[in-house]
PDB file of N, CA and C in Angstrom:
ATOM      1  N   MET A   1      19.598  10.068  10.196  1.00  0.00           N
ATOM      2  CA  MET A   1      18.482   9.373   9.414  1.00  0.00           C
ATOM      3  C   MET A   1      18.007  10.371   8.059  1.00  0.00           C
ATOM      4  N   SER A   2      17.814   9.787   7.547  1.00  0.00           N
ATOM      5  CA  SER A   2      17.138  10.578   6.309  1.00  0.00           C
ATOM      6  C   SER A   2      15.625  10.920   6.590  1.00  0.00           C
ATOM      7  N   THR A   3      15.749  11.653   5.957  1.00  0.00           N
ATOM      8  CA  THR A   3      14.241  12.915   5.848  1.00  0.00           C
ATOM      9  C   THR A   3      13.256  12.820   4.371  1.00  0.00           C
ATOM     10  N   ARG A   4      13.923  11.575   3.614  1.00  0.00           N
ATOM     11  CA  ARG A   4      13.703  11.255   2.438  1.00  0.00           C
ATOM     12  C   ARG A   4      12.068  10.213   2.643  1.00  0.00           C
ATOM     13  N   VAL A   5      11.100  10.758   2.216  1.00  0.00           N
ATOM     14  CA  VAL A   5       9.899   9.815   2.118  1.00  0.00           C
ATOM     15  C   VAL A   5       9.668   8.678   1.687  1.00  0.00           C
ATOM     16  N   ARG A   6       9.619   7.154   1.905  1.00  0.00           N
ATOM     17  CA  ARG A   6       9.675   6.403   1.396  1.00  0.00           C
ATOM     18  C   ARG A   6       8.609   5.112   1.414  1.00  0.00           C
ATOM     19  N   LEU A   7       7.811   5.397  -0.153  1.00  0.00           N
ATOM     20  CA  LEU A   7       6.399   4.326   0.109  1.00  0.00           C
ATOM     21  C   LEU A   7       6.491   3.310  -0.602  1.00  0.00           C
ATOM     22  N   THR A   8       6.060   1.931  -0.285  1.00  0.00           N
ATOM     23  CA  THR A   8       5.824   1.021  -1.073  1.00  0.00           C
ATOM     24  C   THR A   8       5.018   1.562  -2.370  1.00  0.00           C
ATOM     25  N   LYS A   9       5.107   0.090  -3.455  1.00  0.00           N
ATOM     26  CA  LYS A   9       4.244   0.647  -4.446  1.00  0.00           C
ATOM     27  C   LYS A   9       2.876   0.393  -4.122  1.00  0.00           C
ATOM     28  N   HIS A  10       2.539  -0.195  -3.020  1.00  0.00           N
ATOM     29  CA  HIS A  10       1.032  -0.320  -2.806  1.00  0.00           C
ATOM     30  C   HIS A  10       0.323   0.859  -2.135  1.00  0.00           C
ATOM     31  N   GLN A  11       1.464   2.221  -1.436  1.00  0.00           N
ATOM     32  CA  GLN A  11       1.061   3.130  -0.901  1.00  0.00           C
ATOM     33  C   GLN A  11       1.086   4.368  -2.129  1.00  0.00           C
ATOM     34  N   HIS A  12       2.065   3.894  -3.195  1.00  0.00           N
ATOM     35  CA  HIS A  12       1.214   4.347  -4.136  1.00  0.00           C
ATOM     36  C   HIS A  12       0.431   4.236  -4.788  1.00  0.00           C
ATOM     37  N   LEU A  13       0.328   3.097  -5.137  1.00  0.00           N
ATOM     38  CA  LEU A  13      -1.304   2.676  -5.448  1.00  0.00           C
ATOM     39  C   LEU A  13      -2.858   3.100  -4.892  1.00  0.00           C
ATOM     40  N   LEU A  14      -2.307   3.375  -3.587  1.00  0.00           N
ATOM     41  CA  LEU A  14      -3.342   3.962  -2.922  1.00  0.00           C
ATOM     42  C   LEU A  14      -3.733   5.708  -3.031  1.00  0.00           C
ATOM     43  N   ILE A  15      -2.291   6.353  -2.909  1.00  0.00           N
ATOM     44  CA  ILE A  15      -2.153   7.470  -3.493  1.00  0.00           C
ATOM     45  C   ILE A  15      -3.159   7.425  -5.444  1.00  0.00           C
ATOM     46  N   CYS A  16      -3.623   6.807  -6.249  1.00  0.00           N
ATOM     47  CA  CYS A  16      -3.960   6.869  -7.104  1.00  0.00           C
ATOM     48  C   CYS A  16      -4.882   6.435  -7.165  1.00  0.00           C
ATOM     49  N   LYS A  17      -5.572   5.569  -6.249  1.00  0.00           N
ATOM     50  CA  LYS A  17      -7.010   6.004  -6.165  1.00  0.00           C
ATOM     51  C   LYS A  17      -7.500   6.853  -5.577  1.00  0.00           C
ATOM     52  N   LYS A  18      -7.025   7.564  -4.528  1.00  0.00           N
ATOM     53  CA  LYS A  18      -7.316   8.729  -3.708  1.00  0.00           C
ATOM     54  C   LYS A  18      -7.572   9.581  -4.874  1.00  0.00           C
ATOM     55  N   ARG A  19      -6.705   9.749  -5.796  1.00  0.00           N
ATOM     56  CA  ARG A  19      -6.886  11.114  -6.645  1.00  0.00           C
ATOM     57  C   ARG A  19      -7.833  10.583  -7.556  1.00  0.00           C
ATOM     58  N   SER A  20      -7.869   9.589  -8.053  1.00  0.00           N
ATOM     59  CA  SER A  20      -9.659   9.232  -8.680  1.00  0.00           C
ATOM     60  C   SER A  20     -10.430   9.432  -7.735  1.00  0.00           C
ATOM     61  N   GLU A  21     -10.711   9.178  -6.819  1.00  0.00           N
ATOM     62  CA  GLU A  21     -11.784   9.343  -6.110  1.00  0.00           C
ATOM     63  C   GLU A  21     -11.941  10.834  -5.163  1.00  0.00           C
ATOM     64  N   CYS A  22     -10.918  11.984  -5.355  1.00  0.00           N
ATOM     65  CA  CYS A  22     -10.546  12.914  -5.444  1.00  0.00           C
ATOM     66  C   CYS A  22      -9.926  14.010  -6.430  1.00  0.00           C
ATOM     67  N   PRO A  23     -10.702  14.242  -7.419  1.00  0.00           N
ATOM     68  CA  PRO A  23     -10.075  14.568  -8.663  1.00  0.00           C
ATOM     69  C   PRO A  23      -9.735  16.192  -8.455  1.00  0.00           C
ATOM     70  N   GLU A  24     -10.322  16.836  -7.634  1.00  0.00           N
ATOM     71  CA  GLU A  24     -10.493  18.382  -7.666  1.00  0.00           C
ATOM     72  C   GLU A  24      -9.200  18.397  -6.567  1.00  0.00           C
ATOM     73  N   TRP A  25      -8.844  17.674  -5.642  1.00  0.00           N
ATOM     74  CA  TRP A  25      -7.822  17.561  -4.978  1.00  0.00           C
ATOM     75  C   TRP A  25      -6.235  18.464  -5.846  1.00  0.00           C
ATOM     76  N   THR A  26      -5.863  19.115  -5.145  1.00  0.00           N
ATOM     77  CA  THR A  26      -3.981  19.298  -5.317  1.00  0.00           C
ATOM     78  C   THR A  26      -2.847  18.219  -5.040  1.00  0.00           C
ATOM     79  N   TYR A  27      -2.103  18.746  -5.931  1.00  0.00           N
ATOM     80  CA  TYR A  27      -0.660  17.357  -5.660  1.00  0.00           C
ATOM     81  C   TYR A  27      -0.436  17.723  -3.921  1.00  0.00           C
ATOM     82  N   ASN A  28      -0.880  18.928  -3.744  1.00  0.00           N
ATOM     83  CA  ASN A  28      -0.038  19.258  -1.817  1.00  0.00           C
ATOM     84  C   ASN A  28      -1.351  18.372  -1.270  1.00  0.00           C
ATOM     85  N   GLU A  29      -2.111  18.769  -1.508  1.00  0.00           N
ATOM     86  CA  GLU A  29      -3.729  18.191  -0.828  1.00  0.00           C
ATOM     87  C   GLU A  29      -3.737  16.327  -0.768  1.00  0.00           C
ATOM     88  N   LEU A  30      -2.880  16.113  -2.339  1.00  0.00           N
ATOM     89  CA  LEU A  30      -2.759  14.452  -1.945  1.00  0.00           C
ATOM     90  C   LEU A  30      -1.818  14.091  -1.088  1.00  0.00           C
ATOM     91  N   ALA A  31      -0.604  14.847  -1.078  1.00  0.00           N
ATOM     92  CA  ALA A  31       0.787  14.406  -0.613  1.00  0.00           C
ATOM     93  C   ALA A  31       0.151  14.458   1.174  1.00  0.00           C
ATOM     94  N   GLU A  32      -0.681  15.731   1.494  1.00  0.00           N
ATOM     95  CA  GLU A  32      -0.898  15.750   2.846  1.00  0.00           C
ATOM     96  C   GLU A  32      -1.536  14.805   3.106  1.00  0.00           C
ATOM     97  N   TRP A  33      -2.860  14.600   2.306  1.00  0.00           N
ATOM     98  CA  TRP A  33      -3.755  12.978   2.547  1.00  0.00           C
ATOM     99  C   TRP A  33      -2.514  11.842   3.247  1.00  0.00           C
ATOM    100  N   ALA A  34      -1.174  11.467   1.925  1.00  0.00           N
ATOM    101  CA  ALA A  34      -0.681  10.399   2.294  1.00  0.00           C
ATOM    102  C   ALA A  34       0.410  10.450   3.688  1.00  0.00           C
ATOM    103  N   ARG A  35       0.166  11.565   3.935  1.00  0.00           N
ATOM    104  CA  ARG A  35       1.147  11.776   5.374  1.00  0.00           C
ATOM    105  C   ARG A  35       1.007  11.146   6.429  1.00  0.00           C
ATOM    106  N   VAL A  36      -0.689  11.846   6.639  1.00  0.00           N
ATOM    107  CA  VAL A  36      -1.242  11.486   8.130  1.00  0.00           C
ATOM    108  C   VAL A  36      -1.600  10.105   7.600  1.00  0.00           C
ATOM    109  N   THR A  37      -2.637   9.526   6.159  1.00  0.00           N
ATOM    110  CA  THR A  37      -3.056   7.913   5.865  1.00  0.00           C
ATOM    111  C   THR A  37      -2.117   6.804   6.249  1.00  0.00           C
ATOM    112  N   PHE A  38      -0.584   7.536   6.252  1.00  0.00           N
ATOM    113  CA  PHE A  38       0.938   6.147   5.998  1.00  0.00           C
ATOM    114  C   PHE A  38       1.634   6.564   7.447  1.00  0.00           C
ATOM    115  N   CYS A  39       0.998   8.341   8.416  1.00  0.00           N
ATOM    116  CA  CYS A  39       1.911   8.312   9.413  1.00  0.00           C
ATOM    117  C   CYS A  39       3.317   8.776   9.143  1.00  0.00           C
ATOM    118  N   LEU A  40       3.700   9.411   7.844  1.00  0.00           N
ATOM    119  CA  LEU A  40       4.826   9.686   7.679  1.00  0.00           C
ATOM    120  C   LEU A  40       5.115  10.898   8.243  1.00  0.00           C
ATOM    121  N   THR A  41       6.382  11.013   8.903  1.00  0.00           N
ATOM    122  CA  THR A  41       7.024  12.367   9.181  1.00  0.00           C
ATOM    123  C   THR A  41       6.823  13.305   8.340  1.00  0.00           C
ATOM    124  N   LYS A  42       6.977  13.405   7.257  1.00  0.00           N
ATOM    125  CA  LYS A  42       6.639  14.264   6.353  1.00  0.00           C
ATOM    126  C   LYS A  42       6.247  14.004   5.046  1.00  0.00           C
ATOM    127  N   TYR A  43       5.629  15.213   3.848  1.00  0.00           N
ATOM    128  CA  TYR A  43       4.704  14.549   3.612  1.00  0.00           C
ATOM    129  C   TYR A  43       5.433  14.220   2.478  1.00  0.00           C
ATOM    130  N   PRO A  44       5.097  13.829   1.130  1.00  0.00           N
ATOM    131  CA  PRO A  44       6.093  13.570  -0.426  1.00  0.00           C
ATOM    132  C   PRO A  44       5.846  14.843  -0.680  1.00  0.00           C
ATOM    133  N   GLY A  45       7.176  15.074  -1.660  1.00  0.00           N
ATOM    134  CA  GLY A  45       6.715  16.381  -2.529  1.00  0.00           C
ATOM    135  C   GLY A  45       5.896  16.749  -3.402  1.00  0.00           C
ATOM    136  N   LYS A  46       5.830  17.963  -4.128  1.00  0.00           N
ATOM    137  CA  LYS A  46       4.431  17.547  -5.110  1.00  0.00           C
ATOM    138  C   LYS A  46       5.122  17.044  -6.201  1.00  0.00           C
ATOM    139  N   SER A  47       6.490  17.041  -6.391  1.00  0.00           N
ATOM    140  CA  SER A  47       6.952  16.474  -7.707  1.00  0.00           C
ATOM    141  C   SER A  47       6.728  14.910  -7.548  1.00  0.00           C
ATOM    142  N   THR A  48       7.296  14.496  -6.547  1.00  0.00           N
ATOM    143  CA  THR A  48       7.149  12.696  -6.298  1.00  0.00           C
ATOM    144  C   THR A  48       5.280  12.870  -6.520  1.00  0.00           C
ATOM    145  N   THR A  49       4.325  13.257  -5.730  1.00  0.00           N
ATOM    146  CA  THR A  49       3.363  13.045  -5.513  1.00  0.00           C
ATOM    147  C   THR A  49       2.680  12.926  -7.246  1.00  0.00           C
ATOM    148  N   LEU A  50       3.363  13.863  -8.102  1.00  0.00           N
ATOM    149  CA  LEU A  50       2.501  13.631  -9.731  1.00  0.00           C
ATOM    150  C   LEU A  50       3.233  12.193 -10.654  1.00  0.00           C
ATOM    151  N   ASP A  51       4.695  12.427  -9.963  1.00  0.00           N
ATOM    152  CA  ASP A  51       5.299  11.099 -11.003  1.00  0.00           C
ATOM    153  C   ASP A  51       4.474   9.535 -10.115  1.00  0.00           C
ATOM    154  N   ILE A  52       3.724   9.497  -8.822  1.00  0.00           N
ATOM    155  CA  ILE A  52       3.402   8.123  -8.668  1.00  0.00           C
ATOM    156  C   ILE A  52       2.083   8.354  -9.436  1.00  0.00           C
ATOM    157  N   VAL A  53       1.433   9.322  -9.599  1.00  0.00           N
ATOM    158  CA  VAL A  53       0.160   9.839 -10.126  1.00  0.00           C
ATOM    159  C   VAL A  53       0.469   9.083 -11.825  1.00  0.00           C
ATOM    160  N   LYS A  54       1.602  10.084 -12.327  1.00  0.00           N
ATOM    161  CA  LYS A  54       1.620   9.625 -13.780  1.00  0.00           C
ATOM    162  C   LYS A  54       2.011   7.998 -14.142  1.00  0.00           C
ATOM    163  N   HIS A  55       2.292   7.437 -13.240  1.00  0.00           N
ATOM    164  CA  HIS A  55       2.390   5.976 -13.390  1.00  0.00           C
ATOM    165  C   HIS A  55       1.134   4.863 -12.292  1.00  0.00           C
ATOM    166  N   GLU A  56      -0.115   5.862 -12.621  1.00  0.00           N
ATOM    167  CA  GLU A  56      -0.880   4.639 -12.242  1.00  0.00           C
ATOM    168  C   GLU A  56      -0.924   3.633 -13.476  1.00  0.00           C
ATOM    169  N   ALA A  57      -0.857   3.266 -14.328  1.00  0.00           N
ATOM    170  CA  ALA A  57      -0.929   2.315 -15.430  1.00  0.00           C
ATOM    171  C   ALA A  57      -0.181   0.821 -15.052  1.00  0.00           C
ATOM    172  N   LYS A  58       0.868   1.915 -14.850  1.00  0.00           N
ATOM    173  CA  LYS A  58       1.600   0.572 -14.343  1.00  0.00           C
ATOM    174  C   LYS A  58       1.783   0.029 -13.366  1.00  0.00           C
ATOM    175  N   LEU A  59       1.841   1.421 -12.206  1.00  0.00           N
ATOM    176  CA  LEU A  59       1.418  -0.025 -10.616  1.00  0.00           C
ATOM    177  C   LEU A  59       0.196  -0.901 -10.288  1.00  0.00           C
ATOM    178  N   SER A  60      -0.934  -0.565 -11.666  1.00  0.00           N
ATOM    179  CA  SER A  60      -1.778  -1.181 -11.411  1.00  0.00           C
ATOM    180  C   SER A  60      -2.086  -2.961 -11.892  1.00  0.00           C
ATOM    181  N   THR A  61      -0.424  -2.927 -12.865  1.00  0.00           N
ATOM    182  CA  THR A  61      -0.611  -4.032 -13.478  1.00  0.00           C
ATOM    183  C   THR A  61       0.218  -5.137 -12.410  1.00  0.00           C
ATOM    184  N   LEU A  62       1.003  -4.457 -11.498  1.00  0.00           N
ATOM    185  CA  LEU A  62       1.395  -5.394 -10.510  1.00  0.00           C
ATOM    186  C   LEU A  62       1.077  -6.247  -9.830  1.00  0.00           C
ATOM    187  N   SER A  63       2.156  -7.142  -9.614  1.00  0.00           N
ATOM    188  CA  SER A  63       1.327  -7.993  -8.147  1.00  0.00           C
ATOM    189  C   SER A  63       1.750  -8.182  -7.144  1.00  0.00           C
ATOM    190  N   GLY A  64       1.102  -9.051  -6.410  1.00  0.00           N
ATOM    191  CA  GLY A  64       1.202  -8.303  -4.679  1.00  0.00           C
ATOM    192  C   GLY A  64       2.323  -8.777  -4.097  1.00  0.00           C
ATOM    193  N   ASP A  65       3.332  -9.592  -4.669  1.00  0.00           N
ATOM    194  CA  ASP A  65       4.352  -9.642  -4.199  1.00  0.00           C
ATOM    195  C   ASP A  65       5.377  -7.959  -4.860  1.00  0.00           C
ATOM    196  N   CYS A  66       5.129  -7.309  -5.963  1.00  0.00           N
ATOM    197  CA  CYS A  66       5.623  -6.063  -6.402  1.00  0.00           C
ATOM    198  C   CYS A  66       5.003  -4.707  -5.205  1.00  0.00           C
ATOM    199  N   LEU A  67       3.989  -5.305  -4.848  1.00  0.00           N
ATOM    200  CA  LEU A  67       3.126  -4.107  -4.191  1.00  0.00           C
ATOM    201  C   LEU A  67       4.029  -3.602  -2.655  1.00  0.00           C
ATOM    202  N   SER A  68       4.651  -4.877  -2.342  1.00  0.00           N
ATOM    203  CA  SER A  68       4.838  -4.556  -1.043  1.00  0.00           C
ATOM    204  C   SER A  68       6.392  -4.404  -0.786  1.00  0.00           C
ATOM    205  N   LYS A  69       7.222  -3.835  -2.153  1.00  0.00           N
ATOM    206  CA  LYS A  69       8.255  -3.583  -2.089  1.00  0.00           C
ATOM    207  C   LYS A  69       8.323  -1.801  -2.496  1.00  0.00           C
ATOM    208  N   MET A  70       9.355  -1.333  -2.109  1.00  0.00           N
ATOM    209  CA  MET A  70       9.895   0.140  -2.546  1.00  0.00           C
ATOM    210  C   MET A  70      10.543   0.207  -3.892  1.00  0.00           C
ATOM    211  N   ARG A  71      11.400  -0.373  -4.067  1.00  0.00           N
ATOM    212  CA  ARG A  71      11.993  -0.345  -5.790  1.00  0.00           C
ATOM    213  C   ARG A  71      11.205  -2.056  -5.970  1.00  0.00           C
ATOM    214  N   LEU A  72      11.214  -1.761  -7.279  1.00  0.00           N
ATOM    215  CA  LEU A  72      10.699  -2.700  -8.676  1.00  0.00           C
ATOM    216  C   LEU A  72      12.454  -3.184  -9.006  1.00  0.00           C
ATOM    217  N   ARG A  73      12.278  -4.349  -9.202  1.00  0.00           N
ATOM    218  CA  ARG A  73      13.449  -5.057 -10.050  1.00  0.00           C
ATOM    219  C   ARG A  73      13.706  -4.716 -11.765  1.00  0.00           C
ATOM    220  N   SER A  74      15.160  -4.261 -11.546  1.00  0.00           N
ATOM    221  CA  SER A  74      15.127  -3.773 -13.102  1.00  0.00           C
ATOM    222  C   SER A  74      15.096  -4.883 -14.101  1.00  0.00           C
ATOM    223  N   HIS A  75      14.637  -5.063 -15.187  1.00  0.00           N
ATOM    224  CA  HIS A  75      14.151  -5.965 -16.256  1.00  0.00           C
ATOM    225  C   HIS A  75      15.170  -6.924 -15.853  1.00  0.00           C
ATOM    226  N   HIS A  76      16.749  -6.940 -15.649  1.00  0.00           N
ATOM    227  CA  HIS A  76      17.926  -7.271 -16.236  1.00  0.00           C
ATOM    228  C   HIS A  76      17.908  -8.001 -15.161  1.00  0.00           C
ATOM    229  N   MET A  77      17.466  -7.433 -13.728  1.00  0.00           N
ATOM    230  CA  MET A  77      17.806  -8.816 -12.848  1.00  0.00           C
ATOM    231  C   MET A  77      16.522 -10.207 -12.959  1.00  0.00           C
ATOM    232  N   VAL A  78      15.394  -9.483 -13.492  1.00  0.00           N
ATOM    233  CA  VAL A  78      14.471 -10.153 -13.228  1.00  0.00           C
ATOM    234  C   VAL A  78      14.916 -11.725 -14.577  1.00  0.00           C
ATOM    235  N   ARG A  79      15.681 -10.995 -15.626  1.00  0.00           N
ATOM    236  CA  ARG A  79      15.556 -11.973 -16.805  1.00  0.00           C
ATOM    237  C   ARG A  79      16.628 -13.068 -16.158  1.00  0.00           C
ATOM    238  N   LEU A  80      17.603 -12.432 -15.791  1.00  0.00           N
ATOM    239  CA  LEU A  80      18.724 -13.298 -14.965  1.00  0.00           C
ATOM    240  C   LEU A  80      17.795 -14.530 -14.038  1.00  0.00           C
ATOM    241  N   ASP A  81      17.270 -14.202 -12.867  1.00  0.00           N
ATOM    242  CA  ASP A  81      16.530 -14.861 -12.595  1.00  0.00           C
ATOM    243  C   ASP A  81      15.868 -15.735 -13.161  1.00  0.00           C
ATOM    244  N   GLU A  82      15.156 -15.519 -14.301  1.00  0.00           N
ATOM    245  CA  GLU A  82      14.249 -16.419 -15.153  1.00  0.00           C
ATOM    246  C   GLU A  82      15.659 -17.366 -16.350  1.00  0.00           C
ATOM    247  N   ALA A  83      17.030 -17.065 -16.289  1.00  0.00           N
ATOM    248  CA  ALA A  83      17.636 -17.899 -16.833  1.00  0.00           C
ATOM    249  C   ALA A  83      18.513 -18.958 -15.377  1.00  0.00           C
ATOM    250  N   VAL A  84      18.478 -18.801 -14.401  1.00  0.00           N
ATOM    251  CA  VAL A  84      18.886 -19.544 -13.563  1.00  0.00           C
ATOM    252  C   VAL A  84      17.798 -20.545 -13.525  1.00  0.00           C
ATOM    253  N   ALA A  85      16.531 -20.068 -13.226  1.00  0.00           N
ATOM    254  CA  ALA A  85      15.371 -21.132 -13.040  1.00  0.00           C
ATOM    255  C   ALA A  85      15.589 -22.071 -13.689  1.00  0.00           C
ATOM    256  N   GLU A  86      15.733 -21.883 -15.447  1.00  0.00           N
ATOM    257  CA  GLU A  86      15.514 -22.230 -16.415  1.00  0.00           C
ATOM    258  C   GLU A  86      16.455 -23.286 -16.322  1.00  0.00           C
ATOM    259  N   PHE A  87      18.147 -22.761 -15.943  1.00  0.00           N
ATOM    260  CA  PHE A  87      19.057 -23.696 -16.014  1.00  0.00           C
ATOM    261  C   PHE A  87      18.636 -25.347 -15.137  1.00  0.00           C
ATOM    262  N   VAL A  88      18.267 -24.116 -14.242  1.00  0.00           N
ATOM    263  CA  VAL A  88      18.300 -25.562 -12.272  1.00  0.00           C
ATOM    264  C   VAL A  88      16.832 -26.584 -13.647  1.00  0.00           C
ATOM    265  N   ILE A  89      15.749 -26.330 -13.614  1.00  0.00           N
ATOM    266  CA  ILE A  89      15.147 -26.929 -14.251  1.00  0.00           C
ATOM    267  C   ILE A  89      15.308 -27.877 -15.361  1.00  0.00           C
ATOM    268  N   GLU A  90      15.868 -27.746 -16.026  1.00  0.00           N
ATOM    269  CA  GLU A  90      17.210 -28.760 -16.957  1.00  0.00           C
ATOM    270  C   GLU A  90      17.939 -29.790 -16.440  1.00  0.00           C
ATOM    271  N   ALA A  91      18.807 -28.714 -15.250  1.00  0.00           N
ATOM    272  CA  ALA A  91      19.810 -30.109 -15.069  1.00  0.00           C
ATOM    273  C   ALA A  91      18.713 -31.037 -14.034  1.00  0.00           C
ATOM    274  N   GLU A  92      17.862 -30.724 -13.968  1.00  0.00           N
ATOM    275  CA  GLU A  92      16.888 -31.569 -13.407  1.00  0.00           C
ATOM    276  C   GLU A  92      16.068 -32.831 -14.387  1.00  0.00           C
ATOM    277  N   LEU A  93      15.868 -32.522 -15.277  1.00  0.00           N
ATOM    278  CA  LEU A  93      14.889 -33.229 -16.019  1.00  0.00           C
ATOM    279  C   LEU A  93      16.263 -33.787 -16.885  1.00  0.00           C
ATOM    280  N   SER A  94      17.907 -33.423 -16.954  1.00  0.00           N
ATOM    281  CA  SER A  94      18.297 -34.629 -17.705  1.00  0.00           C
ATOM    282  C   SER A  94      19.272 -34.633 -16.271  1.00  0.00           C
ATOM    283  N   LYS A  95      18.534 -34.986 -15.049  1.00  0.00           N
ATOM    284  CA  LYS A  95      19.188 -35.820 -13.926  1.00  0.00           C
ATOM    285  C   LYS A  95      20.806 -35.236 -13.932  1.00  0.00           C
ATOM    286  N   THR A  96      21.191 -34.053 -14.302  1.00  0.00           N
ATOM    287  CA  THR A  96      22.497 -33.558 -13.581  1.00  0.00           C
ATOM    288  C   THR A  96      22.751 -32.983 -12.312  1.00  0.00           C
ATOM    289  N   PRO A  97      23.501 -33.947 -11.665  1.00  0.00           N
ATOM    290  CA  PRO A  97      23.614 -33.056 -10.487  1.00  0.00           C
ATOM    291  C   PRO A  97      24.535 -31.839 -10.784  1.00  0.00           C
ATOM    292  N   ILE A  98      24.140 -30.706 -10.233  1.00  0.00           N
ATOM    293  CA  ILE A  98      24.807 -29.221 -10.220  1.00  0.00           C
ATOM    294  C   ILE A  98      24.786 -28.574  -8.705  1.00  0.00           C
ATOM    295  N   SER A  99      25.618 -28.371  -8.565  1.00  0.00           N
ATOM    296  CA  SER A  99      25.750 -27.420  -6.889  1.00  0.00           C
ATOM    297  C   SER A  99      25.871 -26.082  -7.349  1.00  0.00           C
ATOM    298  N   GLY A 100      25.597 -25.666  -5.796  1.00  0.00           N
ATOM    299  CA  GLY A 100      25.443 -23.722  -5.923  1.00  0.00           C
ATOM    300  C   GLY A 100      26.660 -22.760  -6.423  1.00  0.00           C
ATOM    301  N   ARG A 101      28.005 -23.628  -6.696  1.00  0.00           N
ATOM    302  CA  ARG A 101      29.290 -23.025  -7.709  1.00  0.00           C
ATOM    303  C   ARG A 101      28.842 -22.879  -9.170  1.00  0.00           C
ATOM    304  N   GLU A 102      27.973 -23.620  -9.388  1.00  0.00           N
ATOM    305  CA  GLU A 102      27.731 -24.338 -10.868  1.00  0.00           C
ATOM    306  C   GLU A 102      26.657 -23.709 -11.362  1.00  0.00           C
ATOM    307  N   VAL A 103      25.662 -23.340 -10.076  1.00  0.00           N
ATOM    308  CA  VAL A 103      24.827 -22.314 -10.663  1.00  0.00           C
ATOM    309  C   VAL A 103      25.244 -20.430 -10.298  1.00  0.00           C
ATOM    310  N   ILE A 104      26.285 -20.114  -9.661  1.00  0.00           N
ATOM    311  CA  ILE A 104      27.235 -18.691  -9.635  1.00  0.00           C
ATOM    312  C   ILE A 104      28.344 -18.591 -10.825  1.00  0.00           C
ATOM    313  N   ARG A 105      28.632 -19.640 -11.426  1.00  0.00           N
ATOM    314  CA  ARG A 105      29.277 -19.425 -12.873  1.00  0.00           C
ATOM    315  C   ARG A 105      29.010 -19.356 -13.616  1.00  0.00           C
TER     316      ARG A 105
END
């Protein structure tokens, strides 16, 4: 079993909010707070906590469904999903029947 600490983006955002509430805390104190609050087996490292706090601006713009994830999808996958959705919508509008195989091609 991995000892790596895996946090959701929502938990990252809560760490950032706690940092704003207690700016005098060190990153180690912030990590210990996260361990207790999120019932983690070990606390996130100092560098992990620093990286989380650095990305607060990006985290605050995420939608609710993205916050529940541990990893964000790459922009390439998002663009691919958009292209497939656009293809399906155009097929529906033109009343062109499509199958799953055609979408996969």
